[in-house]
CSV table of C-alpha atoms in Angstrom, one decimal:
chain,number,residue,atom,x,y,z
A,173,MET,CA,-66.3,15.1,-33.5
A,174,LYS,CA,-64.8,19.1,-33.6
A,175,ASN,CA,-62.1,20.3,-35.7
A,176,GLN,CA,-58.6,19.8,-34.1
A,177,VAL,CA,-55.2,21.5,-34.5
A,178,GLU,CA,-51.3,19.7,-33.9
A,179,LEU,CA,-48.1,21.6,-33.7
A,180,ILE,CA,-46.4,18.8,-34.9
A,181,GLY,CA,-43.1,20.6,-36.1
A,182,PHE,CA,-41.9,24.9,-36.5
A,183,TYR,CA,-38.8,25.7,-38.0
A,184,GLY,CA,-37.2,28.9,-37.1
A,185,SER,CA,-37.5,32.1,-34.7
A,186,ASP,CA,-37.9,35.5,-34.0
A,187,LEU,CA,-33.5,35.9,-35.0
A,188,THR,CA,-33.8,33.7,-37.7
A,189,HIS,CA,-36.8,36.6,-39.5
A,190,ALA,CA,-34.1,39.3,-38.2
A,191,CYS,CA,-31.2,37.8,-39.7
A,192,SER,CA,-32.5,37.3,-42.9
A,193,ALA,CA,-33.1,40.8,-42.7
A,194,TRP,CA,-29.6,41.8,-42.0
A,195,THR,CA,-27.8,39.7,-44.9
A,196,SER,CA,-28.6,43.6,-46.7
A,197,THR,CA,-25.7,44.3,-44.5
A,198,SER,CA,-24.1,42.1,-42.2
A,199,ARG,CA,-25.6,38.9,-40.0
A,200,GLU,CA,-23.1,38.9,-37.6
A,201,LEU,CA,-24.3,39.1,-34.4
A,202,THR,CA,-23.9,41.7,-31.2
A,203,ALA,CA,-25.6,41.8,-28.1
A,204,GLU,CA,-26.4,44.9,-29.2
A,205,LYS,CA,-27.9,44.0,-33.2
A,206,ILE,CA,-30.3,41.0,-30.7
A,207,ALA,CA,-31.9,44.2,-28.1
A,208,ARG,CA,-32.6,45.5,-31.5
A,209,VAL,CA,-34.3,42.4,-32.7
A,210,PRO,CA,-37.7,43.3,-31.5
A,211,ALA,CA,-37.6,47.1,-32.6
A,212,LEU,CA,-36.9,45.6,-36.5
A,213,LEU,CA,-39.0,42.4,-37.1
A,214,LYS,CA,-41.8,45.5,-35.6
A,215,MET,CA,-40.6,47.9,-39.1
A,216,LEU,CA,-40.3,45.5,-41.1
A,217,ALA,CA,-43.9,44.7,-40.5
A,218,GLU,CA,-45.0,48.2,-40.8
A,219,ASN,CA,-43.6,48.7,-43.7
A,220,GLY,CA,-44.4,45.5,-45.8
A,221,HIS,CA,-40.6,44.6,-45.7
A,222,HIS,CA,-41.9,40.5,-45.2
A,223,THR,CA,-39.5,38.6,-47.6
A,224,PRO,CA,-37.3,37.5,-44.3
A,225,PHE,CA,-40.6,36.2,-42.7
A,226,GLU,CA,-40.6,33.6,-45.7
A,227,LYS,CA,-37.4,32.1,-44.0
A,228,SER,CA,-39.7,29.6,-41.4
A,229,VAL,CA,-42.4,26.8,-40.8
A,230,LEU,CA,-45.4,26.1,-39.3
A,231,HIS,CA,-46.1,22.7,-39.8
A,232,PHE,CA,-49.7,20.9,-38.5
A,233,LEU,CA,-51.7,18.3,-38.7
A,234,ILE,CA,-55.6,18.8,-38.8
A,235,ARG,CA,-58.7,17.5,-39.0
A,236,VAL,CA,-61.5,19.7,-40.6
A,237,ASP,CA,-65.1,19.3,-42.4
A,238,THR,CA,-64.8,19.3,-46.5
A,239,ALA,CA,-66.0,22.9,-46.1
A,240,THR,CA,-62.7,23.5,-44.3
A,241,HIS,CA,-60.5,21.7,-46.7
A,242,ILE,CA,-62.0,24.2,-49.3
A,243,HIS,CA,-60.7,27.3,-47.5
A,244,LEU,CA,-57.4,25.8,-46.9
A,245,LEU,CA,-56.9,25.5,-50.4
A,246,LYS,CA,-57.5,29.2,-51.4
A,247,HIS,CA,-53.9,29.9,-50.0
A,248,ARG,CA,-51.3,28.4,-52.4
A,249,ILE,CA,-48.3,30.9,-52.0
A,250,GLY,CA,-46.3,29.6,-49.0
A,251,VAL,CA,-48.3,27.5,-48.3
A,252,SER,CA,-48.2,23.3,-48.5
A,253,ILE,CA,-51.1,21.5,-48.2
A,254,ASN,CA,-51.5,17.1,-48.1
A,255,GLY,CA,-54.8,14.9,-47.6
A,256,GLU,CA,-55.2,11.1,-47.1
A,257,SER,CA,-55.9,9.7,-50.1
A,258,ALA,CA,-60.0,8.2,-51.1
A,259,ARG,CA,-57.9,6.0,-53.6
A,260,TYR,CA,-55.6,4.2,-51.0
A,261,LYS,CA,-57.1,4.6,-47.9
A,262,GLU,CA,-61.0,3.4,-47.0
A,263,LEU,CA,-62.8,5.3,-44.5
A,264,MET,CA,-62.8,3.4,-41.7
A,265,GLU,CA,-63.9,5.5,-38.8
A,266,PRO,CA,-65.3,8.7,-40.6
A,267,SER,CA,-66.2,11.6,-38.3
A,268,ALA,CA,-68.0,14.1,-39.3
A,269,CYS,CA,-68.1,17.7,-38.2
A,270,ILE,CA,-71.2,19.0,-36.3
A,271,PRO,CA,-71.2,22.7,-35.3
A,272,MET,CA,-71.9,23.7,-32.1
A,273,ASP,CA,-73.7,26.1,-32.2
A,274,TRP,CA,-76.0,25.0,-34.1
A,275,PRO,CA,-79.9,23.3,-32.1
A,276,SER,CA,-79.9,20.1,-31.0
A,277,ASP,CA,-82.3,19.1,-33.6
A,278,LEU,CA,-80.4,19.9,-36.3
A,279,ALA,CA,-77.3,18.6,-34.9
A,280,ASP,CA,-78.9,15.0,-34.2
A,281,ALA,CA,-80.1,15.3,-37.6
A,282,LEU,CA,-76.5,16.4,-39.8
A,283,ALA,CA,-74.9,13.3,-36.9
A,284,HIS,CA,-78.1,10.9,-38.3
A,285,HIS,CA,-77.7,12.0,-41.7
A,286,PHE,CA,-74.0,11.5,-41.9
A,287,HIS,CA,-74.4,7.8,-40.1
A,288,ARG,CA,-76.1,6.9,-43.2
A,289,SER,CA,-74.4,8.7,-45.6
A,290,VAL,CA,-71.2,6.1,-44.4
A,291,GLU,CA,-74.0,3.4,-44.6
A,292,LEU,CA,-74.0,4.3,-48.2
A,293,TYR,CA,-70.7,5.1,-48.9
A,294,ARG,CA,-69.5,1.4,-47.6
A,295,ASP,CA,-72.3,0.4,-49.3
A,296,ALA,CA,-71.2,1.4,-52.3
A,297,ILE,CA,-67.4,0.0,-52.4
A,298,VAL,CA,-68.9,-3.1,-52.1
A,299,SER,CA,-71.6,-3.2,-54.6
A,300,MET,CA,-69.0,-1.4,-57.4
A,301,GLU,CA,-66.6,-3.7,-56.4
A,302,ALA,CA,-69.0,-6.8,-57.3
A,303,HIS,CA,-70.0,-5.4,-61.0
A,304,GLY,CA,-66.0,-5.3,-61.8
A,305,ILE,CA,-64.7,-2.0,-61.2
A,306,GLY,CA,-61.2,-2.0,-59.6
A,307,ARG,CA,-61.4,-1.2,-55.6
A,308,LYS,CA,-59.0,2.4,-55.9
A,309,ARG,CA,-61.5,3.5,-58.2
A,310,ALA,CA,-64.6,2.3,-55.8
A,311,LYS,CA,-62.9,3.9,-53.2
A,312,GLU,CA,-62.7,6.9,-54.9
A,313,SER,CA,-65.7,7.3,-56.1
A,314,ALA,CA,-68.1,6.4,-53.3
A,315,ARG,CA,-67.3,9.6,-51.2
A,316,LEU,CA,-69.6,10.9,-53.4
A,317,PHE,CA,-71.8,9.6,-50.9
A,318,LEU,CA,-70.0,11.9,-47.9
A,319,PRO,CA,-71.3,15.5,-46.8
A,320,TYR,CA,-69.4,18.5,-46.3
A,321,ALA,CA,-69.7,17.7,-42.8
A,322,ASN,CA,-67.3,14.9,-43.6
A,323,GLN,CA,-63.8,15.3,-41.4
A,324,LEU,CA,-60.5,15.1,-43.2
A,325,THR,CA,-57.2,14.8,-41.7
A,326,LEU,CA,-54.2,17.5,-43.4
A,327,ASP,CA,-51.1,18.1,-42.7
A,328,VAL,CA,-50.3,21.6,-43.4
A,329,SER,CA,-46.6,24.2,-43.8
A,330,PHE,CA,-46.6,27.9,-44.0
A,331,ASN,CA,-44.3,30.3,-43.5
A,332,TRP,CA,-45.0,33.5,-41.2
A,333,ARG,CA,-45.5,35.8,-44.5
A,334,SER,CA,-48.2,33.3,-45.5
A,335,PHE,CA,-49.1,32.4,-42.2
A,336,HIS,CA,-50.1,36.7,-41.3
A,337,HIS,CA,-52.2,35.9,-44.8
A,338,PHE,CA,-54.2,33.3,-43.7
A,339,LEU,CA,-54.9,35.2,-40.4
A,340,GLY,CA,-55.5,38.4,-41.6
A,341,LEU,CA,-58.6,36.7,-43.5
A,342,ARG,CA,-58.7,33.6,-41.4
A,343,ASN,CA,-58.9,34.9,-37.8
A,344,LYS,CA,-61.6,37.4,-38.4
A,345,PRO,CA,-65.1,37.8,-36.8
A,346,ASP,CA,-66.9,37.8,-40.2
A,347,ALA,CA,-65.0,34.0,-41.7
A,348,GLN,CA,-66.8,31.2,-41.4
A,349,VAL,CA,-67.2,29.9,-37.5
A,350,GLU,CA,-65.3,26.3,-38.7
A,351,ILE,CA,-61.8,28.4,-40.3
A,352,GLN,CA,-62.1,31.4,-37.5
A,353,LYS,CA,-61.9,28.7,-34.9
A,354,ILE,CA,-59.1,26.6,-36.7
A,355,ALA,CA,-57.2,30.2,-37.3
A,356,SER,CA,-57.2,31.0,-33.7
A,357,GLU,CA,-55.8,27.2,-32.4
A,358,MET,CA,-53.5,27.8,-35.0
A,359,LEU,CA,-51.9,31.5,-34.2
A,360,GLN,CA,-52.5,30.0,-29.8
A,361,ILE,CA,-50.7,26.6,-30.6
A,362,VAL,CA,-47.1,28.7,-31.8
A,363,ARG,CA,-48.0,31.4,-29.1
A,364,LEU,CA,-47.3,28.6,-26.6
A,365,ILE,CA,-44.3,26.6,-28.1
A,366,ASP,CA,-41.8,26.8,-25.5
A,367,ASN,CA,-39.7,29.7,-24.8
A,368,ASN,CA,-42.4,31.3,-27.3
A,369,PRO,CA,-39.5,31.7,-30.2
A,370,PHE,CA,-41.7,34.0,-32.6
A,371,LYS,CA,-42.8,36.3,-29.4
A,372,HIS,CA,-41.6,39.9,-31.4
A,373,THR,CA,-42.8,37.9,-34.4
A,374,ILE,CA,-46.3,37.9,-33.1
A,375,SER,CA,-46.1,41.3,-31.4
A,376,ALA,CA,-45.3,43.0,-34.7
A,377,PHE,CA,-48.0,41.7,-36.3
A,378,GLY,CA,-50.4,43.3,-34.2
A,379,TYR,CA,-51.2,39.3,-33.1
């Protein structure tokens, strides 16, 4: 199963970023000022005046492998990440990320390995409970049988400034393929929001 991205909400727009910048002068909007929004955002982006871009929120629900989860956790400033709990939620239908660029024999081997790991995970929970270990502890520790391919569901939000930093590191040809695809898909989803509310912000940062 490939990793997945869904936009579940957003706040703000190009005008939100512009109005934040105009707080230092006047937030009163006129037709002339609205017409200057694209140029203003470009100037702010190019000159490193990125604080106004913290006033928006992009909120995603994603399902990714453990390695990609670790990459995401390295982004902390302006980023909020919450994931499913191994203690409170038993993995009833575990899924694995099988790389699309692998030879078929390796992909099949990983799928088999993952299936066996899930069996060991479930057997371990039963065995630990039989030995008097509490179910919460059994669930959270049995996941040690699961490989990096195991997928987790994560709730992730960025402000635009942190999203730009994320894209700058992860939406690059030399980034790990799985995180690069997540970053690229996130950007494409934002481009396709109805009425394109971040059109000029996207352009200002050169995307």
